[in-house]
Structures are given as C-alpha cells and as structure tokens.
Tab-separated table of C-alpha atoms in Angstrom:
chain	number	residue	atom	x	y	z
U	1	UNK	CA	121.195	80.548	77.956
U	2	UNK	CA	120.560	83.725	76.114
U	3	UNK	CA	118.445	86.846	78.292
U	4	UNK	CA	115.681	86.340	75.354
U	5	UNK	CA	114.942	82.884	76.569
U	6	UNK	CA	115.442	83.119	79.869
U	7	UNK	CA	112.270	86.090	79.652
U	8	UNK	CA	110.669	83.788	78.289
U	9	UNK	CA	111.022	81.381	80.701
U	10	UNK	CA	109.977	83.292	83.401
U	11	UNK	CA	106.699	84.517	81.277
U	12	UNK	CA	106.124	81.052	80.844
U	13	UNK	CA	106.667	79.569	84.283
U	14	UNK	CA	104.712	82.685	86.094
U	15	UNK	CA	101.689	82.002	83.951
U	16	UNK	CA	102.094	78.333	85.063
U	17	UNK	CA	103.131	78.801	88.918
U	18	UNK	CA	99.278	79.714	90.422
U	19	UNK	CA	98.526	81.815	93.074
U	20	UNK	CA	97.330	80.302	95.998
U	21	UNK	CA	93.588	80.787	96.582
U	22	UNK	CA	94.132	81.169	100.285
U	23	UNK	CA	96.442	84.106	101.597
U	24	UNK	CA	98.320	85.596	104.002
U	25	UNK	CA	96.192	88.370	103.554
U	26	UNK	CA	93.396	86.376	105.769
U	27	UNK	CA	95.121	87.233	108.872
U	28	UNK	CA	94.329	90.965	108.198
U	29	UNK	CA	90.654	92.017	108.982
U	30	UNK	CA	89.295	94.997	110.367
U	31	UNK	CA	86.207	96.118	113.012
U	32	UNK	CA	83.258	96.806	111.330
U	33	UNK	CA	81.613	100.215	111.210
U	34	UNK	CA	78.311	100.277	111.118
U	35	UNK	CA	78.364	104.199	111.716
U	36	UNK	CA	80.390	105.516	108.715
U	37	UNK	CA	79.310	108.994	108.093
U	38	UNK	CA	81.068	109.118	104.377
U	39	UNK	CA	79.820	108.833	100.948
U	40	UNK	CA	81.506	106.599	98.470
U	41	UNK	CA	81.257	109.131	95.736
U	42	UNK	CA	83.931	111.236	97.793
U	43	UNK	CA	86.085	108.460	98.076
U	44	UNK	CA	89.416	109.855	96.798
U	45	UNK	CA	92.508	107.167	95.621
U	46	UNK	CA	94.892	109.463	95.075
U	47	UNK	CA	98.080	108.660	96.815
U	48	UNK	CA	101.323	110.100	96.996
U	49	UNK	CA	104.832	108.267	96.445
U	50	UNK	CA	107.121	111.782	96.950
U	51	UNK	CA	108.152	113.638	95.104
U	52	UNK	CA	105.217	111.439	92.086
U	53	UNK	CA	101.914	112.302	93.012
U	54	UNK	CA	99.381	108.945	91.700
U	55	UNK	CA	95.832	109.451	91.146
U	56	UNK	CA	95.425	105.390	91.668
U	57	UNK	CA	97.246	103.493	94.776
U	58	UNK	CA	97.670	100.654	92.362
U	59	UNK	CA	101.068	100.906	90.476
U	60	UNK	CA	101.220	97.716	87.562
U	61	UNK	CA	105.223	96.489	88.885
U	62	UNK	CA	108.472	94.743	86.872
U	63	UNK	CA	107.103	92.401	84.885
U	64	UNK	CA	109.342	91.897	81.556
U	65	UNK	CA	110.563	92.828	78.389
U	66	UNK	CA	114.307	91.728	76.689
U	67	UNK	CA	112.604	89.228	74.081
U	68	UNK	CA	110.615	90.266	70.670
U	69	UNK	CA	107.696	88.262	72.201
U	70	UNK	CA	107.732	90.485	75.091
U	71	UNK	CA	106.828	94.045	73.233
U	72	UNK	CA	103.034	93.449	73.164
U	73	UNK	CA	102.873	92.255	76.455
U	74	UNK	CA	103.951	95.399	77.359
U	75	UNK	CA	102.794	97.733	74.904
U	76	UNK	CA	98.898	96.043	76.458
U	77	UNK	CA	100.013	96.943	79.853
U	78	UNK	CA	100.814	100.380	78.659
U	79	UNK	CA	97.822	101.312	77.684
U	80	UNK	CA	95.861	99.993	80.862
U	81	UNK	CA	98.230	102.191	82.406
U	82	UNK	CA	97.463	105.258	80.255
U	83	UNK	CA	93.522	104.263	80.308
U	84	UNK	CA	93.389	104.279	84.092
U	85	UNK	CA	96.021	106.713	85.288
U	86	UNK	CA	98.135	103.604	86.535
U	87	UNK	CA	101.791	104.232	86.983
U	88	UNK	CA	103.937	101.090	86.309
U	89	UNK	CA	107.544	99.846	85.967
U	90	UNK	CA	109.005	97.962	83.264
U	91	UNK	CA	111.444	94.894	84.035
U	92	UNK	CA	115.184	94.597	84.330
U	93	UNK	CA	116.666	96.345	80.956
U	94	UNK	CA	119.829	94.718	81.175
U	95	UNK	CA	119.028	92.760	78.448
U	96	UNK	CA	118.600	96.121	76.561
U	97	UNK	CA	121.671	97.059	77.795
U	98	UNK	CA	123.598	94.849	76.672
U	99	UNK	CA	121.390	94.182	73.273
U	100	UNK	CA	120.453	96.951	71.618
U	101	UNK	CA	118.050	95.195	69.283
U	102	UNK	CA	115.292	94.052	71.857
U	103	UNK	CA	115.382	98.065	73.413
U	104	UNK	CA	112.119	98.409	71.602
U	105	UNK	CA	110.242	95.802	74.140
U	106	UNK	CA	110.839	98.430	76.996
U	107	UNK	CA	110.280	101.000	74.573
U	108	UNK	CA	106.940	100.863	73.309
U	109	UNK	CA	106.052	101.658	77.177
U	110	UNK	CA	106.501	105.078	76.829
U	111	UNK	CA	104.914	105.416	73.034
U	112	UNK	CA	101.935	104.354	74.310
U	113	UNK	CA	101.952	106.374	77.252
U	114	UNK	CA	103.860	109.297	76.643
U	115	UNK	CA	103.095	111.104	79.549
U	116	UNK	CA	102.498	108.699	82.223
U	117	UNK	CA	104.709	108.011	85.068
U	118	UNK	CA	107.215	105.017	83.789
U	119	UNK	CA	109.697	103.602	86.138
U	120	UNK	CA	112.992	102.221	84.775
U	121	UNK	CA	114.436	98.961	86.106
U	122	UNK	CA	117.560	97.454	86.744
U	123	UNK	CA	119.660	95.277	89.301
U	124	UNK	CA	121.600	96.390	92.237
U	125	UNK	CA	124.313	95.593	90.532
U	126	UNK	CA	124.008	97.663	88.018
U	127	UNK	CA	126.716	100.578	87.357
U	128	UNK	CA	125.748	104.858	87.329
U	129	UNK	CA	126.147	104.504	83.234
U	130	UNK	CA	123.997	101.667	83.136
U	131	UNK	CA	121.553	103.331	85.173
U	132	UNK	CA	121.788	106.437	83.454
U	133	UNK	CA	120.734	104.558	79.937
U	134	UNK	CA	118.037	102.529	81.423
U	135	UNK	CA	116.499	106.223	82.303
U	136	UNK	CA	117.113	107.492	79.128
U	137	UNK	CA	115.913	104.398	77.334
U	138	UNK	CA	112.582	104.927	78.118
U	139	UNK	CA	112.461	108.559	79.017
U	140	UNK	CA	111.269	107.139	82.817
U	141	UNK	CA	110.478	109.733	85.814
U	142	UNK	CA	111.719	107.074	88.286
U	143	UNK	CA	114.290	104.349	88.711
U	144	UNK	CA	113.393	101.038	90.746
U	145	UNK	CA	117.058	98.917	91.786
U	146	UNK	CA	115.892	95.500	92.241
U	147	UNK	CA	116.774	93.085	95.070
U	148	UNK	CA	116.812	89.448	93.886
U	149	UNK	CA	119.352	87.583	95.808
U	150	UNK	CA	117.760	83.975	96.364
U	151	UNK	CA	116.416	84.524	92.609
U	152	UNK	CA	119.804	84.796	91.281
U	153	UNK	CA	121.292	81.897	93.608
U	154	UNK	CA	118.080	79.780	92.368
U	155	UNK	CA	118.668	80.656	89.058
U	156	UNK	CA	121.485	78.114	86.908
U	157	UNK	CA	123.106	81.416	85.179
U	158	UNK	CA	122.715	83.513	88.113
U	159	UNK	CA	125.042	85.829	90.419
U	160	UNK	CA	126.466	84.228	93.069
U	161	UNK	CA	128.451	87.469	94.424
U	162	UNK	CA	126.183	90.216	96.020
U	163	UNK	CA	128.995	92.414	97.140
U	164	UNK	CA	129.093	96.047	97.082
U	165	UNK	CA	125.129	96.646	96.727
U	166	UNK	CA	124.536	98.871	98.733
U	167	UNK	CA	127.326	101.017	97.566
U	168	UNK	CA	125.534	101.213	93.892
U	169	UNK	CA	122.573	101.922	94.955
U	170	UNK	CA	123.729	105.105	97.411
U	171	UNK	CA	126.178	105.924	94.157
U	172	UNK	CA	123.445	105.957	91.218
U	173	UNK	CA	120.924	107.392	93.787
U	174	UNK	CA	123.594	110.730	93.931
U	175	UNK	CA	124.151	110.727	90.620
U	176	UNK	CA	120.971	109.972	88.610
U	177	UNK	CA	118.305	112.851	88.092
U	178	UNK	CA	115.824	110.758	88.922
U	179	UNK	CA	114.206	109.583	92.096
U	180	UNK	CA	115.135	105.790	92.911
U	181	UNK	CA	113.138	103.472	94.248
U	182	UNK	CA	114.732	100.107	95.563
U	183	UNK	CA	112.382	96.927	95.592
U	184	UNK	CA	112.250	93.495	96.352
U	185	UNK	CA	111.134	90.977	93.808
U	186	UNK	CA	109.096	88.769	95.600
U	187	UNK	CA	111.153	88.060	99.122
U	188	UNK	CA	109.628	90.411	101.487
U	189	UNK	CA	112.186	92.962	103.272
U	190	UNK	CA	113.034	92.738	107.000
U	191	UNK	CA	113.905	95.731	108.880
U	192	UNK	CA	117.489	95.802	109.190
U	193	UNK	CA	117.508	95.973	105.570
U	194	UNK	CA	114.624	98.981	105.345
U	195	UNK	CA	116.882	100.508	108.274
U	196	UNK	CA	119.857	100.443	105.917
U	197	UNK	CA	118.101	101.969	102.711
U	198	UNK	CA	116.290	104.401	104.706
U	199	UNK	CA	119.961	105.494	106.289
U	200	UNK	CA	121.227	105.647	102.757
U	201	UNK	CA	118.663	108.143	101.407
U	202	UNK	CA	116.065	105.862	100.162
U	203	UNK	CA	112.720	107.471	100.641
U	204	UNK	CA	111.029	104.825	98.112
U	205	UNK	CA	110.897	101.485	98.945
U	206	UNK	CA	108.641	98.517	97.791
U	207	UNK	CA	108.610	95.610	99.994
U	208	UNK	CA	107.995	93.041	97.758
U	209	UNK	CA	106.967	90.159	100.134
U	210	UNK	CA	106.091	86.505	99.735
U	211	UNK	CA	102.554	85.855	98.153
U	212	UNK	CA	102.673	86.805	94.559
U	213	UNK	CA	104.691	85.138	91.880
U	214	UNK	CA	107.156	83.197	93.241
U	215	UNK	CA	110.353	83.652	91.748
U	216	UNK	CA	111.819	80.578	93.732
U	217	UNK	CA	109.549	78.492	92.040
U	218	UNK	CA	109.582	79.355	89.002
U	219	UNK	CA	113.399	79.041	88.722
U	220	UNK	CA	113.170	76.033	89.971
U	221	UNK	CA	111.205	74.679	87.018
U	222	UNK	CA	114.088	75.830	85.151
U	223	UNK	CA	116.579	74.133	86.928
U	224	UNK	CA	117.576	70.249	86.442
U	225	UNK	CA	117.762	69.814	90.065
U	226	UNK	CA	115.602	72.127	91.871
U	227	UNK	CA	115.567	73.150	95.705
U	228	UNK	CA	111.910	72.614	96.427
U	229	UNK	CA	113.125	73.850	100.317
U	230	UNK	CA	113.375	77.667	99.488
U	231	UNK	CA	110.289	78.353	97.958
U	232	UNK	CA	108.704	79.577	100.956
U	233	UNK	CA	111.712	81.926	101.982
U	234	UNK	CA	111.272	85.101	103.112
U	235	UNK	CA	108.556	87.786	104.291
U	236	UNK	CA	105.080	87.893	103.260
U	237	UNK	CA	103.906	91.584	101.774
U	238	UNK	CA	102.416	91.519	105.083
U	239	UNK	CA	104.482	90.438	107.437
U	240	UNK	CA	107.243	93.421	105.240
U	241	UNK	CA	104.698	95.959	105.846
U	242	UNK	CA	104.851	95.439	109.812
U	243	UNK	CA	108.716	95.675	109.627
U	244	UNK	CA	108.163	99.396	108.039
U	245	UNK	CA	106.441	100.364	111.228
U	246	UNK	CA	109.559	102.683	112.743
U	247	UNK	CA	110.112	104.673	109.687
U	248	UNK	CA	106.363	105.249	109.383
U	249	UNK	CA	106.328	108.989	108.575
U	250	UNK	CA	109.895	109.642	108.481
U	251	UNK	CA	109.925	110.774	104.712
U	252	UNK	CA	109.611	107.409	103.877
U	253	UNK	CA	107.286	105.951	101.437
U	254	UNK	CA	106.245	101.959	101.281
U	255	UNK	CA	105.160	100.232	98.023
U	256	UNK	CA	103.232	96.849	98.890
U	257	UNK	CA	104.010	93.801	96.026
U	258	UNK	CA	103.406	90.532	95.976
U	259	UNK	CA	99.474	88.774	96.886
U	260	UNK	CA	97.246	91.811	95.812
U	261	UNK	CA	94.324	89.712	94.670
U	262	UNK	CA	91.686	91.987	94.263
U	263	UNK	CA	90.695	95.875	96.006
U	264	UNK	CA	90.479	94.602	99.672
U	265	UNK	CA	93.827	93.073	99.626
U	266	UNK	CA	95.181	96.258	98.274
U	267	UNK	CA	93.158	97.732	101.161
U	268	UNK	CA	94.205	95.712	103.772
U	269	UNK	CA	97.836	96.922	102.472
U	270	UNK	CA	97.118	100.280	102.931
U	271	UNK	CA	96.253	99.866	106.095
U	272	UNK	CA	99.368	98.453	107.521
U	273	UNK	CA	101.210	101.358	105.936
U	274	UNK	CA	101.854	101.410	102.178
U	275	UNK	CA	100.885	104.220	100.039
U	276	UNK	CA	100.445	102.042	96.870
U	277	UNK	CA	100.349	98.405	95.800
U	278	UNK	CA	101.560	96.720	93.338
U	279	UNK	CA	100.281	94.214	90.911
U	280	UNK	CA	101.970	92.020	88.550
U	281	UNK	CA	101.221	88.267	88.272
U	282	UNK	CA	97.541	88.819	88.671
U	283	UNK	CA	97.542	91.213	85.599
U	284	UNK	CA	99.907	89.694	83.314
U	285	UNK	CA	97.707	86.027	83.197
U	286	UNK	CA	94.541	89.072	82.246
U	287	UNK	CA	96.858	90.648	79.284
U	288	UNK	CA	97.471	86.974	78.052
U	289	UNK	CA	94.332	85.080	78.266
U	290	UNK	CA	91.250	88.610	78.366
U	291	UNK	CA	91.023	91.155	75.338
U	292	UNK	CA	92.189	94.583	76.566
U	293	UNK	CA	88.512	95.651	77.147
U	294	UNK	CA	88.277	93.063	79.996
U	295	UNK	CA	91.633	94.001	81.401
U	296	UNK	CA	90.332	98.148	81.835
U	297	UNK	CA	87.225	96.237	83.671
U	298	UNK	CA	89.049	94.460	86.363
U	299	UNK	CA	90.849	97.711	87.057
U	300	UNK	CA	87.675	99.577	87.216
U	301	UNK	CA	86.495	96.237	89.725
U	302	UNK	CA	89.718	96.670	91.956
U	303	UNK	CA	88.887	100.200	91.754
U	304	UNK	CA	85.166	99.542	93.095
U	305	UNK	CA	86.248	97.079	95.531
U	306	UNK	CA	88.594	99.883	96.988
U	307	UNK	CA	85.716	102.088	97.458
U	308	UNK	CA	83.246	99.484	98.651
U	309	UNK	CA	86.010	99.212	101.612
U	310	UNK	CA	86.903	102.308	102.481
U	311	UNK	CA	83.190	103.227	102.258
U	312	UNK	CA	82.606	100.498	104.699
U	313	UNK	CA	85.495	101.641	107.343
U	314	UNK	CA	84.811	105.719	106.952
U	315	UNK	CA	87.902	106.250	104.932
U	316	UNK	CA	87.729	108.674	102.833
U	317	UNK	CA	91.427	108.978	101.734
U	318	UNK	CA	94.756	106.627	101.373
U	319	UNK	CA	95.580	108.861	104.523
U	320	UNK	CA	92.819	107.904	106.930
U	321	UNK	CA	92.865	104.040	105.547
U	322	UNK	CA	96.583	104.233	107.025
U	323	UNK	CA	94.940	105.204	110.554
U	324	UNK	CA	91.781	102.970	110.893
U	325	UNK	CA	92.253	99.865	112.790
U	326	UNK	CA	93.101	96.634	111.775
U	327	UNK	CA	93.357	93.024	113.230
U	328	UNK	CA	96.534	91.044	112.595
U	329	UNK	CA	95.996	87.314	113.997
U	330	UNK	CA	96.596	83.765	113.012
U	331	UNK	CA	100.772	83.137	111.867
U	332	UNK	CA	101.391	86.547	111.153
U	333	UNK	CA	100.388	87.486	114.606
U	334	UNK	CA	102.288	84.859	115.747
U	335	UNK	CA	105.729	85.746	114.020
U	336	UNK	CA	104.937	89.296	114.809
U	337	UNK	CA	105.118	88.643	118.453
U	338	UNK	CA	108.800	87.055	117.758
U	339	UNK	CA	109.762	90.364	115.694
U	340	UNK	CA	108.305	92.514	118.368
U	341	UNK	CA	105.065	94.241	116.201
U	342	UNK	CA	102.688	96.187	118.060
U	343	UNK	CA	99.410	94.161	117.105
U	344	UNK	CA	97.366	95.471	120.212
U	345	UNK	CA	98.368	99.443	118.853
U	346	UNK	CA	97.537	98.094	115.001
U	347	UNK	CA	93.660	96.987	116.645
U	348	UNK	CA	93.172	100.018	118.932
U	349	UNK	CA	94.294	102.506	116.259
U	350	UNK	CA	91.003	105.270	115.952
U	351	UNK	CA	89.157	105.647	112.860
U	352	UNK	CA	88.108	108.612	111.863
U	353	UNK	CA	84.254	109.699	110.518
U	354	UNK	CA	84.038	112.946	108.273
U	355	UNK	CA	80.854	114.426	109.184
U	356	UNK	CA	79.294	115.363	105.905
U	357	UNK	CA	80.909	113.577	103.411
C-alpha cells in the first residue's frame, strides 16, 4: 500500500475510532480549597520544555501529513498554532523523505507559522541524514523520534525488527543541532524505558499513554484479520506520568499525550508531573467538522478551563500545579501499588497560597 493511502487511512479510522466518554483521568481528583488567596487574572500558563520556553502548556502533537489531502489539515492546525502561541509537531516525514512531491503537506506548517516553535518527526528508525532533512524540511526548532512498536506489528506493512533503536536515537541526538524529543504514540512508557532515554541524554520525553487515539485500533480496521486482544496494551497517560516520578527534576522534562479532553484533564496532567500536554485526536475531529473560528474558541475554552482550575487549587503557575496535591484511586491506584507509586506522598503533597495575588 502506498504511504499516501495509508495517511489516509489513519485520518480516516481516527476520526471514526471515538474517544471514550469515561477516562482514566477519573481516578485523578484533587482536595478542594476553599481558601485560595490567588486571582485568576494572574494565572500564568507559561511552561517550560528546556531549552523552548511555551507561553501555553498545550503543545497540538504528530498528527499527519504524506498525502495531498493532508496539506490543509495541517496548514488549519498551523494557524491555531500561530493564533494561540501553541507549539506543535508535524507527523512522521518519511513519506517526504522518500517522496519529494508530498514535502509540501509538512511544509505549509512553517509558512503559516514562520516563527513558531515546529517540531520535526520521524521514527526511531530513522538514520542521522534522514533526520537531518526532516529538520531542514520544515526549518523545525525541535526533533520528536517516535516509538510505535505494537503500531508497526499491528500494522499489515509494518516493521517487524526494532533492533538498534536506541542506538539512533543517542546517534542523531549527538549529531543533530537540534534538541530531540523522543515520544510514544499512544502506548504509554514504563520506567525502565524513561530510565534508558534519560541515561542516554534525553531530557525531552512525551509519554504518550493509553487514552487518546488508539493506534491499535485503528490498524486493526485496516487489517483483514484484526487482533481485537491488544487494543488495550500499554500505559495510560496517567499511569506513564507516575512512572516519571524518579527523574522528577533531574533535567528532565515530561510531555503528557493521549486522553486530554478538555483544561482539567490537562490539569490533572500537570499535576502528576508534565510540563505540557498534548492534544491530537480531540483537535483534528474540530479542524474537520468546525470552521477555524470555532477551533481558536475551544482553545481559548481549554485555556479558561485551565484557569478556572488552577484558580480553584491556588496555583498560580505550571510550577506550583506540579506541587499541589492530588488523589490517585480506583485502577490506577490499584496498579500503582503493584509498580510501587507513592499515592499517600501524591495526596499529602502541600499546596501553596500566594498572599496577594
């Protein structure tokens, strides 16, 4: 099957393959505080992903590009990105890579947004050349490597030989002028894996748990004989965050994908320790089915709902959301007992009130 289709399949069969309506992201609450001593007008978003400082915690991830159809997708989600100080990532440009003509889908990302922060994309099996072009391609500030290993086995053309990985990503991390970010697709990470990126220089890392668009699915609907029995494989976002807990201020920043269904998701994220979320599914199905006018409102809403949060728990800053406490319960509790989480040091964390805010 040519890369062009097989984009399209996957624009197709994420539109179709819902979200559920109930999350993981209901095991995560917080204490209330009735006593916050902030104003929401000081409420500041800005986060930091070193060495990219992000006026918005919410980064639009991967999505696509490779096909002709695929351009205005993207040139839309450019300019929510350049309307609302988003940074974003394109998706794999191996197609680009290896077909010059469709280049132009990744492309018209950074002529819409010419001075945005644009993250190239590619596989971890991707060569220091390759990498090099993807950069270039799009004149990106960053490079995500992405980790899609029970994608590819799902997928009828995929790779079946995950060998060496780790040994690109180390090489075209020392090589590329670029920082590089390594993500999962949808998966969730566990530790030992974070343990070994963070060993191998990888400050950047985006979890990319269970929750969101479900890549297992969705190649199963392309596949004449489908294995229904791994669609529920892996981490949540969630469950990934708790595993970043011992490289929690090590140099080491966390991206949260996959679930983010509106600003107290992205909150609730924050507060288990990413610096930024990411958003994909939810805001491709606006760019097809809303005019562009009602995309920029829903990211002003996830905006609001933010605020309306951190207002609520005293937070004035990405910083102090990552200290408030938080309640993990119901079966992420209960496999965080098996993985050894602190939950009790998660509730008992102290919040802190800014007196005049």
């Amino acid at each position: 099957m040519e890369r062009s289709q097989r984009k399209m399949d996957h624009i197709r069969f994420t539109l179709e393959t819902r979200e559920e309506t109930e999350s993981f992201w209901d095991d995560i609450s917080f204490p209330p505080n009735s006593l916050p001593n902030i104003y929401y007008g000081n409420i500041e978003l800005g986060t930091t992903l070193a060495p990219f400082a992000l006026d918005s915690p919410i980064i639009i991830n991967a999505m696509t590009g490779g096909a002709a159809a695929t351009t205005e997708i993207n040139r839309a989600l450019a300019v929510i990105a350049r309307e609302r100080g988003l940074a974003m990532a394109v998706g794999s440009q191996m197609a680009a890579l290896r077909d010059e003509a469709v280049s132009h889908s990744y492309q018209v990302v950074r002529k819409e947004n010419p001075t945005g922060l644009i993250f190239a994309n590619l596989g971890a099996e991707a060569t220091v050349d390759q990498a090099m072009r993807a950069v270039e391609m799009i004149e990106a500030d960053g490079l995500q490597i992405h980790l899609n290993v029970m994608q590819e086995l799902l997928m009828p053309e995929g790779d079946r030989d995950f060998r060496g990985y780790l040994d690109h990503i180390c090489e075209i991390k020392e090589k590329l002028p670029v920082p590089v970010m390594v993500k999962e697709v949808g998966f969730g990470m566990a530790k030992e894996t974070i343990g070994q990126l963070i060993e191998a220089g990888i400050s950047l890392l985006d979890v990319g748990g269970r929750g969101g668009t479900n890549f297992a699915k969705v190649e199963n609907k392309r596949h004449h004989l489908p294995m229904a029995m791994f669609e529920n494989w892996g981490f949540t976002t969630a469950e990934s965050l708790l595993e970043t807990e011992p490289w929690r201020g090590r140099h080491a920043a966390f991206i949260a994908t996959g679930g983010i269904r509106n600003g107290l998701d992205a909150v609730k994220a924050i507060a288990l320790g990413a610096s930024a979320v990411g958003i994909a599914g939810s805001i491709l199905r606006l760019v097809q089915t809303s005019p562009l006018e009602m995309c920029l409102e829903y990211v002003d809403l996830w905006h609001h709902q933010m605020r309306v949060a951190m207002t609520a728990l005293g937070a004035a800053t990405v910083k102090e959301l990552q200290e408030v406490p938080v309640l993990i319960t119901g079966k992420t509790a209960e496999k965080g007992r098996l993985r050894g989480w602190n939950l009790e040091g998660y509730a008992r964390r102290g919040s802190k009130s800014r007196a005049d805010s």
